[in-house]
Every structure is written in structure tokens, then in C-alpha cells.
PDB file of C-alpha atoms in Angstrom:
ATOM      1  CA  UNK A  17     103.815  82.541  67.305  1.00 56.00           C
ATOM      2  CA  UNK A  18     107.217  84.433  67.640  1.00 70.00           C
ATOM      3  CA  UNK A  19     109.043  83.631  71.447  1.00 71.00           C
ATOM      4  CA  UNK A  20     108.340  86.497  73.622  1.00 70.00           C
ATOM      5  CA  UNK A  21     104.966  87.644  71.426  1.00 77.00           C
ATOM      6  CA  UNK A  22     101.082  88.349  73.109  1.00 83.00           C
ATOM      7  CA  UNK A  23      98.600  86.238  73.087  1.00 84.00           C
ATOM      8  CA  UNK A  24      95.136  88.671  72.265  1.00 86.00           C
ATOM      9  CA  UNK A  25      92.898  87.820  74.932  1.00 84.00           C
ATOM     10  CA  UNK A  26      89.686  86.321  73.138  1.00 86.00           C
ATOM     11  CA  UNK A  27      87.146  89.247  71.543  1.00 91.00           C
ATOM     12  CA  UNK A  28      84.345  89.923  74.006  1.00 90.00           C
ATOM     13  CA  UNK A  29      81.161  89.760  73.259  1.00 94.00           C
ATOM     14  CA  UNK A  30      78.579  92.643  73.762  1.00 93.00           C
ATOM     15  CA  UNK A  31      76.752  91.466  76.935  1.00 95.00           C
ATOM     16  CA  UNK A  32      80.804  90.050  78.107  1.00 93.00           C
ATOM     17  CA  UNK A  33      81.481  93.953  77.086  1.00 93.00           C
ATOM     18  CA  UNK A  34      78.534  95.269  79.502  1.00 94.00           C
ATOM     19  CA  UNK A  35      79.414  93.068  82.263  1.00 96.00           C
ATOM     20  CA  UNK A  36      82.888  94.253  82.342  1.00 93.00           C
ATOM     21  CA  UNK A  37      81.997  97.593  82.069  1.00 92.00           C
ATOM     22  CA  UNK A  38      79.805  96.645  85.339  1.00 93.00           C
ATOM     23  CA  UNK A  39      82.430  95.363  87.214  1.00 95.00           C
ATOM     24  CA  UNK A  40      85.209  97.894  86.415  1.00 94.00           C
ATOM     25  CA  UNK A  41      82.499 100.725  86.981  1.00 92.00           C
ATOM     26  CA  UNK A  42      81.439  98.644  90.786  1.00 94.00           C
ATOM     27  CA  UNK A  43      85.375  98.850  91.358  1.00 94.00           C
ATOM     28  CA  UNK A  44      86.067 102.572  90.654  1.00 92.00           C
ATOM     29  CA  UNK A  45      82.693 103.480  92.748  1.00 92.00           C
ATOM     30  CA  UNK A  46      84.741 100.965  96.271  1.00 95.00           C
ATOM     31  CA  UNK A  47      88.013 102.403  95.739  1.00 94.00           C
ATOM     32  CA  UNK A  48      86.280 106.090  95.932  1.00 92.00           C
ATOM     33  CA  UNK A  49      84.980 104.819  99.161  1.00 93.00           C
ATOM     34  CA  UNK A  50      88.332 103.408 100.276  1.00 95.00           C
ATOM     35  CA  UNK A  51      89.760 107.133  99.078  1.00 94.00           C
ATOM     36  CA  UNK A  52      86.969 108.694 101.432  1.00 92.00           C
ATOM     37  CA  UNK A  53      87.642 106.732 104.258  1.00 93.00           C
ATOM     38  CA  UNK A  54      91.447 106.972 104.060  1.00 94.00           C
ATOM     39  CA  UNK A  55      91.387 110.814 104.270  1.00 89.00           C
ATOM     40  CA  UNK A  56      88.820 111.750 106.550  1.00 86.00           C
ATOM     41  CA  UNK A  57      91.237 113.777 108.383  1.00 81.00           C
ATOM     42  CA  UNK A  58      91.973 116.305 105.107  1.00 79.00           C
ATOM     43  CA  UNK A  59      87.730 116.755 104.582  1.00 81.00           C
ATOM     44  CA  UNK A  60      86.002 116.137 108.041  1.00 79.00           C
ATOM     45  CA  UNK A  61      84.524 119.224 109.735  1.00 74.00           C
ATOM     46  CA  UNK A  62      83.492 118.453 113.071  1.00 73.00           C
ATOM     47  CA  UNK A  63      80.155 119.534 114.736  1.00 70.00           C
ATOM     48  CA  UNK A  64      81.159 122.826 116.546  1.00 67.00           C
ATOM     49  CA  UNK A  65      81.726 122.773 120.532  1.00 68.00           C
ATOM     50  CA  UNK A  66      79.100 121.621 122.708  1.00 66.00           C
ATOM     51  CA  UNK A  67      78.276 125.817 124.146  1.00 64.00           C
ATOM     52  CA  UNK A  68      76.189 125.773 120.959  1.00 59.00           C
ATOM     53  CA  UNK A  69      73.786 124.161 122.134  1.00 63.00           C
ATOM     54  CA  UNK A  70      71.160 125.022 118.803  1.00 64.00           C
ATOM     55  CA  UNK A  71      73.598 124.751 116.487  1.00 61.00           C
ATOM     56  CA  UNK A  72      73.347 121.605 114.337  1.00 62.00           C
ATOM     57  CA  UNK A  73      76.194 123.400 111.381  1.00 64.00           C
ATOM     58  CA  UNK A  74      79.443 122.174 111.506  1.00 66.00           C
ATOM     59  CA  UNK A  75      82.708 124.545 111.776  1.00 63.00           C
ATOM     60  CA  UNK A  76      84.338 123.791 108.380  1.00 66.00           C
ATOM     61  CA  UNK A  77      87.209 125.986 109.180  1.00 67.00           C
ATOM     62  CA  UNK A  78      90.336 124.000 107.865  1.00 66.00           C
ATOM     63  CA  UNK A  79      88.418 121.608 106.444  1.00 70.00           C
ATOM     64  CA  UNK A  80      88.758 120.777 102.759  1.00 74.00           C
ATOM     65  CA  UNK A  81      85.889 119.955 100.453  1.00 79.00           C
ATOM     66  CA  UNK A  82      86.365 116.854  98.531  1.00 86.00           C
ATOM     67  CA  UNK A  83      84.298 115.832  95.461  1.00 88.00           C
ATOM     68  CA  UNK A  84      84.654 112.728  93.222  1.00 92.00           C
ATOM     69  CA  UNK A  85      83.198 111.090  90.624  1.00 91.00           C
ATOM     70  CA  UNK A  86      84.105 108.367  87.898  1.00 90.00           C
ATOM     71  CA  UNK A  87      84.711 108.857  84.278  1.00 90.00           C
ATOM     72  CA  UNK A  88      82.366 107.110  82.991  1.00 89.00           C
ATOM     73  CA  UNK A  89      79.409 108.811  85.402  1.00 90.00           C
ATOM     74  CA  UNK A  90      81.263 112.114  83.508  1.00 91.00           C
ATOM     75  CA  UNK A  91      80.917 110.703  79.648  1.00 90.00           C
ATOM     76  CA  UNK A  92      77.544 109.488  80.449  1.00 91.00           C
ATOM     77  CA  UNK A  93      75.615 112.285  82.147  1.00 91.00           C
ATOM     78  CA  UNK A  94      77.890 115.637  81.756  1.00 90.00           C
ATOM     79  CA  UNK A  95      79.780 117.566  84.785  1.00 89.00           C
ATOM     80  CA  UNK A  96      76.716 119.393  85.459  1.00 89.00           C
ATOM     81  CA  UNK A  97      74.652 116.237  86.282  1.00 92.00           C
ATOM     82  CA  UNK A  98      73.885 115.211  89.965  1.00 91.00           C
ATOM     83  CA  UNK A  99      76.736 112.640  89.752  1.00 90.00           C
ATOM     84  CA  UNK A 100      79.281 114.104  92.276  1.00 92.00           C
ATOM     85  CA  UNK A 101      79.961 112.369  95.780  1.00 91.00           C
ATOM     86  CA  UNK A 102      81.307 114.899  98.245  1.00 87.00           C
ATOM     87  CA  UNK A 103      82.919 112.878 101.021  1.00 87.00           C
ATOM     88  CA  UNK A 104      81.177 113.017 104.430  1.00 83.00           C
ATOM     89  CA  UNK A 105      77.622 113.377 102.742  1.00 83.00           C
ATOM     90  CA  UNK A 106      75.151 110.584 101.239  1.00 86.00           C
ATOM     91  CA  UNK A 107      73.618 110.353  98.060  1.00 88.00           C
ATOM     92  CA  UNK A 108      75.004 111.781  94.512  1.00 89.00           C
ATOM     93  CA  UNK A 109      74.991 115.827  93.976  1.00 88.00           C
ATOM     94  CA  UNK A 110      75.414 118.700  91.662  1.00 87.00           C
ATOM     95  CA  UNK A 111      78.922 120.368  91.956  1.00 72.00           C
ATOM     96  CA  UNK A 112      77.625 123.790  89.719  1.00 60.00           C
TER      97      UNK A 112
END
């Protein structure tokens, strides 16, 4: 082998492949969390003032709507699939 050259990383094999393809998907689905968290300020719409006593909405004035998803969520199912996360709420929706 030539000074300065690559070494190819051994092939993989298919269930190495999956596994991976686990892992890297786990890792995109934290950092999305650590995203969410770290801009709670930009997306967060607070309950509105206390004189509404009935009112359970929250006053999204100024607030920004943030969806996310990963890329392979988009190859797999399609952008109109329930496989956006809008920060703030549980669960996986439809963004159409």
C-alpha cells in the first residue's frame, strides 16, 4: 500500500448493514431531541394569562412552529406520512 493511501474499512455484512442503519437512525431521532430542547425559546407558546380561567389554548403569538423529521423516515414512508415531530407535542404527525 502507497504511504499516505486508505485503508477500506472491511465490507459489511447485511444484518452489520441493518444494525448500522439502527444506530445512525437512533442517533438522528436524540440529536432532534437535543435540537428541540436547545430552542424552546424560538417554538414555545405559553399557556395564556391566568384571567382565562377556561381557556386551556395557548397564545402562539410569536411563536414559531417547528417540524422535523429524518431522511430516512422521508424515503421510507413519503412527506405525507404521519412521520413529522413538531416540537412541544408527543407522538409522530401529519404535516399536510
Amino acid at each position: 500500500m502507497e504511504p499516505g493511501a486508505r485503508r477500506r474499512p472491511p465490507r459489511l455484512t447485511p444484518e452489520q448493514r441493518e444494525e448500522k442503519a439502527k444506530r445512525d437512525h437512533e442517533r438522528l431521532l436524540h440529536r432532534m431531541d437535543e435540537v428541540e430542547a436547545a430552542s424552546e425559546d424560538t417554538w414555545y407558546a405559553p399557556p395564556y394569562p391566568a384571567y382565562y380561567d377556561t381557556a386551556t389554548a395557548r397564545d402562539h403569538h410569536r411563536a414559531l412552529p417547528v417540524v422535523a423529521t429524518t431522511l430516512p423516515l422521508l424515503r421510507r414512508f413519503g412527506a405525507d406520512a404521519p412521520m413529522w415531530h413538531r416540537f412541544g407535542r408527543n407522538g409522530w404527525h401529519r404535516w399536510s
